[in-house]
Every structure is written in structure tokens, then in C-alpha cells.
Amino acid sequence: MSADAALLKSLCLAPGPTGFEAPAQEVVRRRLAPLGEVQVDPLGNVWLDVGPAGDQQVVVTAHADQIGLIVTYVDDHGYASVEKIGGVAPLLVPGRHFVIHGAGGPVHAVGGKKPTHLIPADERDKAPALAEQFLDIGASSREAALERVAVGDPITFTPEFIELSPGVFGTQALDDRAGVYCLVRALELYAAEPGAARLSGVSTVHEETTFMGAKAQAKRLTPAVMIVVDADFCSDTPAADAKKLAGEVKLGAGPVLGRGAGSNQRLLAIAREVAAAEGIPVQLKAAPEAMSTDADELMAAGAAATLSLSLPVRYMHSPLEVAHGDDLEAAAHLIAALARRVGQDGAPESFVPRI
Ligand SMILES: [Zn+2]
């Protein structure tokens, strides 16, 4: 099940920090338009329903926003001060390539830093607080800088897309454009071979900061089943530890099913059956507490049995995250197959927890 690398690339390289998701959502909207009427709300959520209208509805969600920075101030010399959007560690800024998305087009910027020689030895391994850092766009003055950038412009990391090994991709924003990729592909697969349930795919906004997109959608949606797709930490690098990450997650070993507070247990059992029947490899991970994903907000609405389905991603919240295309494509097939299964047999499945 090799991935559509062109789709993944166009999703990941579309700039869309929280609050500025429109370019990423436009990629989603354009790709889904041939399947039906794509809908949007003022917050920026984008969704499409495929399959027959009926009692049973399955919703799959993934968040379109990514972490980034935002311009807060431009000084007399043309340097831009920034604040983070979502979880950006200060050590990711010095010496890095950024793109400021100005009204007139992209502006390249470098994260300014003290020459290493001038940093006291005991401070060389630390990054200054973000408030003490700045981006350099090569402008000679405040006036010159303000011709290209403005307060409130969003900023993203280096727009690179690299294939490290066949099917293994390094790029920005895999959290959670990898999930959006699965959502889009699941809708395509389901539209080509629909079951009795209606499958709705919702690309949400504002997950990295306030979960506002999911909160708004939770008021609209009343499905029987909800599948929330997000990135999860891999434990298979020297920088990670399966014991401390509460489980083993390997790149290329299939999508990850959360077992615990993030998933309805009956739905999880059905997902595992469907995966086995379809020959789709899956990994299991304990979910001991809140998921810190859209699942928390959507589950609180109470109407749906929810499945937390995650994608193995290395180096989360960094300029180059890494994912395996096979995991993404496998997740898309699992979602489509699970939606067909939920619609089977007419009588709705009971998801009420029981012993
Ligand atoms: Zn995420």
C-alpha cells in the first residue's frame, strides 16, 4: 500500500499554523471536490460526506493546523520578534530557515543567533527564551522590513519534503497533515466502494492551541462512530524509549490503536477484527489519560463511540518530522473498511461499555 507522495507533499508544504489554516484546507477542498459538496464553517473546518444518507454515520477527523511562529514586533533595524503558535521549543529557532507568510508572498528568514565563539561555555548547549530571539530577513531598517512583513504574519519551518528511504518521508507538519492525508484517502476509498453508512471526513482547525475546531464541530456532529486520527510518538529511535513513552510504536509497522481512555472498547475490538480480516497491520498503545488531541473534545459531546487512531511520527514538533507512507495508506484503508463494517447488518451495534 504505497502512499500518494504528491498528495502528502502538497498537504505538508501548504502553510497552515493554527489560525491560518486556509492554504492547507484549500488543498483538502480541491482534492475532495470531485467526490461531492465540500462544506466549510467560519472557523475554517472543512468537511465532506460520502456514501448513502442513513441512520448510521461514521465521522473521521484530523487536524489541518500545524505549529509555527507569529511576528509580534519589528525593531528599528528590521529584525522581527516572534511568539510561538503551539508547541515550538526555543532551541528550534536559532540558525534555522523559516518562511514568513506576508501579504505580498513568502519572505525567507533566518533565526538569529550569537556566534558560538561569543557564547559563554556554560550556555552553549541552551537556547535563549523565545522572547530574546529574533528572525532576520536581511532588511536594512524597520521601514524596509515592514514593506514585506507585518505584525501577525504566520511563520513556518523550512518547506522541505525529502524521501529518506523508499516510502519514508521527512517534512514539516506531518502532525497532523499525515492524519489529513488518511482522511482524504479514506473518503476516496469509501466513495469508490461505499457501505451502508455515511462517512463524513472533517479536517479541523485550531487543534495545536485550543481544540476550537473540534469544539465547534462537536456541537454539529451526532455520529454513531467517530475516528480521530492524529500523530503519535515513535519509540524506535535513539532519542526515545518504549518504557518511558508508555509503549512501543514503530515506523512502518502500521497505524496505532489507542487502548484506554481514548477509545471505546467495543469499537476498538471491531477495529482490530476489521484490520485482521483486511490484512492491515496495526499497533496497540496504552491510552492512560486524556489524549491531548481533538478526541478529548469530540468524546465530551457524548454521542459517539470514539476510536483514537494514530500514525507513527518521529521527531514530532520539529522542522522535519518523519513518517512512513505505508502507515498512512494502511490507516486510510482501515478507516474505509471500518466504516463499511459499522454500516453492515442494519441493526446498530451497541457501544455501551459492559463487562
Ligand atoms: Zn496533532
Tab-separated table of C-alpha atoms and ligand atoms in Angstrom:
chain	number	residue	atom	x	y	z
A	1	MET	CA	0.000	0.000	0.000
A	2	SER	CA	2.337	2.737	-1.114
A	3	ALA	CA	1.290	6.315	-0.438
A	4	ASP	CA	0.380	9.097	-2.839
A	5	ALA	CA	3.550	11.104	-2.183
A	6	ALA	CA	2.368	14.055	-4.283
A	7	LEU	CA	-0.753	14.427	-2.126
A	8	LEU	CA	1.252	14.167	1.094
A	9	LYS	CA	3.755	16.734	-0.175
A	10	SER	CA	1.098	19.238	-1.211
A	11	LEU	CA	-0.598	18.869	2.186
A	12	CYS	CA	2.591	19.205	4.251
A	13	LEU	CA	4.061	22.130	2.335
A	14	ALA	CA	0.870	24.198	2.382
A	15	PRO	CA	1.483	26.703	5.197
A	16	GLY	CA	-1.138	26.499	7.947
A	17	PRO	CA	-0.164	27.349	11.518
A	18	THR	CA	-3.138	27.473	13.876
A	19	GLY	CA	-5.480	30.310	12.889
A	20	PHE	CA	-4.048	30.450	9.372
A	21	GLU	CA	-5.078	27.038	8.024
A	22	ALA	CA	-6.710	28.239	4.791
A	23	PRO	CA	-3.869	27.218	2.389
A	24	ALA	CA	-3.818	23.671	3.797
A	25	GLN	CA	-7.608	23.456	3.818
A	26	GLU	CA	-7.645	24.617	0.195
A	27	VAL	CA	-5.525	21.576	-0.745
A	28	VAL	CA	-8.112	19.392	1.036
A	29	ARG	CA	-11.070	21.169	-0.559
A	30	ARG	CA	-9.674	20.923	-4.081
A	31	ARG	CA	-8.772	17.255	-3.739
A	32	LEU	CA	-12.203	16.318	-2.314
A	33	ALA	CA	-14.313	18.474	-4.662
A	34	PRO	CA	-14.762	15.675	-7.265
A	35	LEU	CA	-16.372	13.481	-4.555
A	36	GLY	CA	-19.200	15.833	-3.552
A	37	GLU	CA	-20.103	19.134	-1.943
A	38	VAL	CA	-17.289	20.172	0.371
A	39	GLN	CA	-18.540	22.263	3.288
A	40	VAL	CA	-16.796	24.839	5.472
A	41	ASP	CA	-17.565	26.880	8.588
A	42	PRO	CA	-16.362	30.362	9.548
A	43	LEU	CA	-13.719	28.906	11.863
A	44	GLY	CA	-12.112	27.107	8.908
A	45	ASN	CA	-13.192	23.486	9.470
A	46	VAL	CA	-13.686	21.660	6.143
A	47	TRP	CA	-15.813	18.528	5.689
A	48	LEU	CA	-17.350	16.212	3.130
A	49	ASP	CA	-19.904	13.403	3.456
A	50	VAL	CA	-19.753	10.378	1.141
A	51	GLY	CA	-21.913	7.264	0.896
A	52	PRO	CA	-25.662	6.908	1.382
A	53	ALA	CA	-27.620	9.133	3.771
A	54	GLY	CA	-28.970	6.921	6.525
A	55	ASP	CA	-29.173	6.293	10.236
A	56	GLN	CA	-25.587	5.186	10.688
A	57	GLN	CA	-22.947	7.845	10.356
A	58	VAL	CA	-19.222	7.476	10.794
A	59	VAL	CA	-17.071	10.571	11.209
A	60	VAL	CA	-13.311	10.674	10.746
A	61	THR	CA	-11.389	13.768	11.836
A	62	ALA	CA	-7.799	15.000	11.598
A	63	HIS	CA	-6.410	18.458	12.286
A	64	ALA	CA	-5.127	20.658	9.492
A	65	ASP	CA	-3.243	23.172	11.632
A	66	GLN	CA	0.476	22.951	12.356
A	67	ILE	CA	2.789	24.519	14.902
A	68	GLY	CA	4.662	27.683	13.898
A	69	LEU	CA	5.591	31.197	14.921
A	70	ILE	CA	3.960	34.621	14.516
A	71	VAL	CA	5.511	38.064	14.074
A	72	THR	CA	4.898	40.186	17.175
A	73	TYR	CA	7.177	43.213	16.579
A	74	VAL	CA	9.668	44.647	14.081
A	75	ASP	CA	12.548	46.685	15.533
A	76	ASP	CA	14.353	49.763	14.123
A	77	HIS	CA	16.934	47.575	12.402
A	78	GLY	CA	14.344	45.377	10.666
A	79	TYR	CA	14.594	42.312	12.915
A	80	ALA	CA	11.330	40.526	13.722
A	81	SER	CA	10.380	39.379	17.216
A	82	VAL	CA	8.201	36.287	17.312
A	83	GLU	CA	5.924	34.262	19.568
A	84	LYS	CA	5.175	30.573	19.205
A	85	ILE	CA	1.962	29.085	17.815
A	86	GLY	CA	1.545	25.738	19.579
A	87	GLY	CA	4.426	23.724	20.964
A	88	VAL	CA	7.607	25.165	19.437
A	89	ALA	CA	10.711	24.710	21.605
A	90	PRO	CA	13.030	27.783	21.686
A	91	LEU	CA	16.008	25.627	20.644
A	92	LEU	CA	14.374	25.082	17.243
A	93	VAL	CA	14.777	28.739	16.256
A	94	PRO	CA	18.491	29.783	16.247
A	95	GLY	CA	20.213	29.213	12.917
A	96	ARG	CA	17.143	27.779	11.190
A	97	HIS	CA	15.446	28.666	7.936
A	98	PHE	CA	11.889	29.991	8.285
A	99	VAL	CA	9.300	31.357	5.898
A	100	ILE	CA	7.213	34.354	6.961
A	101	HIS	CA	3.905	34.334	5.105
A	102	GLY	CA	3.486	38.030	4.315
A	103	ALA	CA	0.586	39.585	2.412
A	104	GLY	CA	2.868	40.057	-0.608
A	105	GLY	CA	4.132	36.480	-0.589
A	106	PRO	CA	6.625	34.284	1.253
A	107	VAL	CA	9.598	36.006	2.914
A	108	HIS	CA	12.637	33.891	3.801
A	109	ALA	CA	14.103	34.393	7.245
A	110	VAL	CA	16.939	33.071	9.396
A	111	GLY	CA	16.686	32.514	13.126
A	112	GLY	CA	19.314	34.908	14.515
A	113	LYS	CA	21.882	33.652	16.992
A	114	LYS	CA	25.041	34.724	18.765
A	115	PRO	CA	28.205	33.349	17.136
A	116	THR	CA	29.079	30.223	19.114
A	117	HIS	CA	32.532	31.702	19.950
A	118	LEU	CA	30.880	34.545	21.854
A	119	ILE	CA	28.559	32.394	23.967
A	120	PRO	CA	29.951	31.626	27.448
A	121	ALA	CA	30.937	27.929	27.563
A	122	ASP	CA	28.273	27.015	30.137
A	123	GLU	CA	25.481	28.493	27.951
A	124	ARG	CA	26.394	26.903	24.600
A	125	ASP	CA	24.007	23.969	24.891
A	126	LYS	CA	20.988	26.088	25.832
A	127	ALA	CA	18.646	28.149	23.688
A	128	PRO	CA	17.653	31.664	24.787
A	129	ALA	CA	13.963	32.220	25.637
A	130	LEU	CA	11.891	32.907	22.551
A	131	ALA	CA	11.318	36.482	23.736
A	132	GLU	CA	15.081	37.112	23.412
A	133	GLN	CA	15.297	35.650	19.910
A	134	PHE	CA	14.631	37.242	16.514
A	135	LEU	CA	14.286	36.470	12.822
A	136	ASP	CA	16.486	38.176	10.227
A	137	ILE	CA	15.016	38.843	6.764
A	138	GLY	CA	18.036	40.851	5.614
A	139	ALA	CA	16.143	44.165	5.783
A	140	SER	CA	18.153	47.346	6.392
A	141	SER	CA	15.533	49.127	8.521
A	142	ARG	CA	12.139	48.829	10.167
A	143	GLU	CA	10.542	50.582	7.184
A	144	ALA	CA	12.198	48.203	4.711
A	145	ALA	CA	11.098	45.183	6.748
A	146	LEU	CA	7.503	46.398	7.024
A	147	GLU	CA	7.274	46.530	3.233
A	148	ARG	CA	7.448	42.706	3.282
A	149	VAL	CA	6.245	41.538	6.695
A	150	ALA	CA	3.614	42.713	9.193
A	151	VAL	CA	2.727	42.095	12.819
A	152	GLY	CA	0.586	38.962	12.925
A	153	ASP	CA	2.128	37.260	9.885
A	154	PRO	CA	2.345	33.483	10.444
A	155	ILE	CA	5.679	31.687	10.106
A	156	THR	CA	6.533	28.095	9.190
A	157	PHE	CA	9.680	25.968	9.143
A	158	THR	CA	11.774	25.163	6.057
A	159	PRO	CA	9.421	23.949	3.316
A	160	GLU	CA	11.274	20.728	2.526
A	161	PHE	CA	9.939	17.315	1.524
A	162	ILE	CA	12.555	14.550	1.477
A	163	GLU	CA	12.246	10.820	0.778
A	164	LEU	CA	14.815	9.334	3.200
A	165	SER	CA	14.270	5.739	2.058
A	166	PRO	CA	11.567	4.347	-0.212
A	167	GLY	CA	8.269	5.408	1.367
A	168	VAL	CA	9.870	7.185	4.351
A	169	PHE	CA	9.258	10.922	4.209
A	170	GLY	CA	10.812	13.808	6.126
A	171	THR	CA	8.885	17.073	6.059
A	172	GLN	CA	7.186	19.698	8.200
A	173	ALA	CA	3.654	19.439	9.601
A	174	LEU	CA	3.235	15.651	9.484
A	175	ASP	CA	1.459	16.359	12.783
A	176	ASP	CA	-1.234	16.228	11.569
A	177	ARG	CA	-1.251	16.527	7.789
A	178	ALA	CA	-0.405	12.813	7.851
A	179	GLY	CA	-3.816	12.430	9.506
A	180	VAL	CA	-5.446	14.729	6.968
A	181	TYR	CA	-3.875	12.587	4.223
A	182	CYS	CA	-5.550	9.486	5.743
A	183	LEU	CA	-8.873	11.286	5.993
A	184	VAL	CA	-8.741	12.348	2.337
A	185	ARG	CA	-7.674	8.908	1.121
A	186	ALA	CA	-10.290	7.175	3.307
A	187	LEU	CA	-13.030	9.311	1.750
A	188	GLU	CA	-11.736	8.451	-1.734
A	189	LEU	CA	-11.595	4.724	-0.962
A	190	TYR	CA	-15.049	4.757	0.629
A	191	ALA	CA	-16.606	6.774	-2.209
A	192	ALA	CA	-15.243	4.203	-4.687
A	193	GLU	CA	-16.681	1.312	-2.673
A	194	PRO	CA	-19.286	2.635	-0.209
A	195	GLY	CA	-21.021	0.654	2.510
A	196	ALA	CA	-24.411	1.338	4.084
A	197	ALA	CA	-23.147	4.022	6.493
A	198	ARG	CA	-22.437	7.615	5.597
A	199	LEU	CA	-18.775	8.540	6.054
A	200	SER	CA	-18.009	12.148	6.908
A	201	GLY	CA	-14.441	13.434	6.893
A	202	VAL	CA	-13.737	16.594	8.905
A	203	SER	CA	-10.436	18.433	8.585
A	204	THR	CA	-10.388	20.503	11.778
A	205	VAL	CA	-8.578	23.702	12.778
A	206	HIS	CA	-7.032	25.146	15.986
A	207	GLU	CA	-6.013	21.774	17.482
A	208	GLU	CA	-2.493	22.817	18.455
A	209	THR	CA	-3.673	25.665	20.683
A	210	THR	CA	-7.302	25.477	21.843
A	211	PHE	CA	-9.039	22.490	20.116
A	212	MET	CA	-11.531	25.131	18.958
A	213	GLY	CA	-12.280	23.462	15.612
A	214	ALA	CA	-13.247	20.195	17.297
A	215	LYS	CA	-15.225	22.037	19.987
A	216	ALA	CA	-17.292	23.745	17.290
A	217	GLN	CA	-17.785	20.513	15.335
A	218	ALA	CA	-18.799	18.619	18.473
A	219	LYS	CA	-21.956	20.766	18.559
A	220	ARG	CA	-22.858	19.855	14.960
A	221	LEU	CA	-21.937	16.188	14.738
A	222	THR	CA	-24.100	13.317	16.040
A	223	PRO	CA	-22.462	10.215	14.550
A	224	ALA	CA	-22.615	6.646	15.838
A	225	VAL	CA	-18.874	6.279	15.449
A	226	MET	CA	-16.028	8.769	15.475
A	227	ILE	CA	-12.447	8.067	14.402
A	228	VAL	CA	-9.880	10.688	15.437
A	229	VAL	CA	-6.610	10.490	13.525
A	230	ASP	CA	-3.509	12.208	14.870
A	231	ALA	CA	0.244	11.733	15.002
A	232	ASP	CA	1.855	9.696	17.788
A	233	PHE	CA	5.414	9.448	19.102
A	234	CYS	CA	7.663	6.710	17.738
A	235	SER	CA	9.739	4.773	20.244
A	236	ASP	CA	12.143	3.342	17.658
A	237	THR	CA	14.915	5.962	17.665
A	238	PRO	CA	17.898	6.517	19.988
A	239	ALA	CA	16.044	9.621	21.216
A	240	ALA	CA	13.062	7.663	22.515
A	241	ASP	CA	12.320	4.881	24.948
A	242	ALA	CA	9.388	2.458	24.720
A	243	LYS	CA	9.205	2.109	28.502
A	244	LYS	CA	9.078	5.838	29.185
A	245	LEU	CA	6.755	6.603	26.265
A	246	ALA	CA	4.268	4.088	27.676
A	247	GLY	CA	4.611	1.766	24.731
A	248	GLU	CA	6.323	0.655	21.598
A	249	VAL	CA	5.466	2.431	18.358
A	250	LYS	CA	7.492	1.605	15.254
A	251	LEU	CA	7.644	3.461	11.977
A	252	GLY	CA	6.238	1.320	9.171
A	253	ALA	CA	4.523	-1.191	11.481
A	254	GLY	CA	1.021	0.169	10.812
A	255	PRO	CA	-1.405	2.635	12.384
A	256	VAL	CA	-1.676	2.692	16.180
A	257	LEU	CA	-4.902	1.959	18.040
A	258	GLY	CA	-5.210	3.628	21.434
A	259	ARG	CA	-6.448	1.299	24.166
A	260	GLY	CA	-7.769	3.016	27.266
A	261	ALA	CA	-9.462	6.335	27.853
A	262	GLY	CA	-9.109	7.461	24.225
A	263	SER	CA	-11.174	4.696	22.640
A	264	ASN	CA	-14.481	2.900	23.097
A	265	GLN	CA	-13.531	-0.696	23.885
A	266	ARG	CA	-16.170	-2.360	21.691
A	267	LEU	CA	-15.202	-0.147	18.742
A	268	LEU	CA	-11.534	-0.925	19.358
A	269	ALA	CA	-12.303	-4.663	19.260
A	270	ILE	CA	-14.185	-4.233	15.959
A	271	ALA	CA	-11.304	-2.182	14.516
A	272	ARG	CA	-8.876	-4.982	15.387
A	273	GLU	CA	-11.169	-7.571	13.780
A	274	VAL	CA	-11.504	-5.464	10.626
A	275	ALA	CA	-7.738	-4.920	10.456
A	276	ALA	CA	-7.113	-8.674	10.779
A	277	ALA	CA	-9.736	-9.502	8.148
A	278	GLU	CA	-8.268	-6.961	5.720
A	279	GLY	CA	-4.651	-7.920	6.384
A	280	ILE	CA	-3.848	-4.429	7.699
A	281	PRO	CA	-1.056	-4.375	10.308
A	282	VAL	CA	-1.880	-2.365	13.444
A	283	GLN	CA	-0.044	-1.498	16.652
A	284	LEU	CA	-1.613	-1.160	20.080
A	285	LYS	CA	-0.733	1.589	22.524
A	286	ALA	CA	-1.995	2.207	26.033
A	287	ALA	CA	-4.035	5.395	26.464
A	288	PRO	CA	-3.887	6.005	30.230
A	289	GLU	CA	-5.310	9.537	30.290
A	290	ALA	CA	-6.531	12.411	28.115
A	291	MET	CA	-5.347	12.037	24.521
A	292	SER	CA	-4.441	15.733	24.143
A	293	THR	CA	-5.976	15.540	20.690
A	294	ASP	CA	-9.325	16.506	19.178
A	295	ALA	CA	-10.600	13.180	20.588
A	296	ASP	CA	-10.930	14.738	24.063
A	297	GLU	CA	-13.326	17.431	22.820
A	298	LEU	CA	-15.281	15.188	20.469
A	299	MET	CA	-15.729	12.451	23.085
A	300	ALA	CA	-17.088	15.001	25.549
A	301	ALA	CA	-20.080	15.525	23.231
A	302	GLY	CA	-21.064	12.018	24.324
A	303	ALA	CA	-22.996	10.832	21.291
A	304	ALA	CA	-20.370	8.748	19.528
A	305	ALA	CA	-18.243	5.718	20.196
A	306	THR	CA	-14.752	7.052	19.557
A	307	LEU	CA	-11.581	5.419	18.271
A	308	SER	CA	-8.199	7.128	18.691
A	309	LEU	CA	-6.201	6.062	15.670
A	310	SER	CA	-2.656	7.407	15.488
A	311	LEU	CA	0.115	7.478	12.955
A	312	PRO	CA	3.732	6.765	13.913
A	313	VAL	CA	5.718	10.012	13.560
A	314	ARG	CA	9.341	10.599	14.564
A	315	TYR	CA	10.647	13.977	15.798
A	316	MET	CA	7.201	15.455	16.496
A	317	HIS	CA	7.053	19.264	16.620
A	318	SER	CA	10.312	19.781	14.764
A	319	PRO	CA	11.145	21.241	11.316
A	320	LEU	CA	11.475	17.762	9.801
A	321	GLU	CA	9.130	15.136	11.164
A	322	VAL	CA	9.352	11.618	9.689
A	323	ALA	CA	6.539	9.226	8.724
A	324	HIS	CA	6.144	6.092	6.611
A	325	GLY	CA	3.754	6.305	3.682
A	326	ASP	CA	2.693	2.680	4.162
A	327	ASP	CA	1.344	3.511	7.655
A	328	LEU	CA	-0.732	6.359	6.235
A	329	GLU	CA	-2.186	4.363	3.378
A	330	ALA	CA	-2.888	1.414	5.713
A	331	ALA	CA	-4.747	3.756	8.086
A	332	ALA	CA	-6.867	5.069	5.206
A	333	HIS	CA	-7.827	1.522	4.196
A	334	LEU	CA	-8.633	0.651	7.818
A	335	ILE	CA	-10.915	3.691	8.201
A	336	ALA	CA	-12.799	2.881	4.982
A	337	ALA	CA	-13.156	-0.803	5.955
A	338	LEU	CA	-14.276	0.095	9.485
A	339	ALA	CA	-16.930	2.469	8.090
A	340	ARG	CA	-18.242	-0.347	5.850
A	341	ARG	CA	-18.352	-2.696	8.832
A	342	VAL	CA	-20.271	-0.215	11.016
A	343	GLY	CA	-22.922	0.080	8.300
A	344	GLN	CA	-23.356	-3.686	7.963
A	345	ASP	CA	-26.388	-5.743	9.021
A	346	GLY	CA	-28.883	-2.947	9.607
A	347	ALA	CA	-29.165	-3.343	13.378
A	348	PRO	CA	-26.958	-0.705	15.014
A	349	GLU	CA	-24.107	-2.013	17.116
A	350	SER	CA	-24.276	-1.267	20.828
A	351	PHE	CA	-21.188	0.534	22.035
A	352	VAL	CA	-22.336	0.881	25.618
A	353	PRO	CA	-19.496	-0.378	27.825
A	354	ARG	CA	-20.268	-3.668	29.544
A	355	ILE	CA	-18.359	-6.339	31.412
B	1	ZN	ZN	-1.539	16.614	16.332
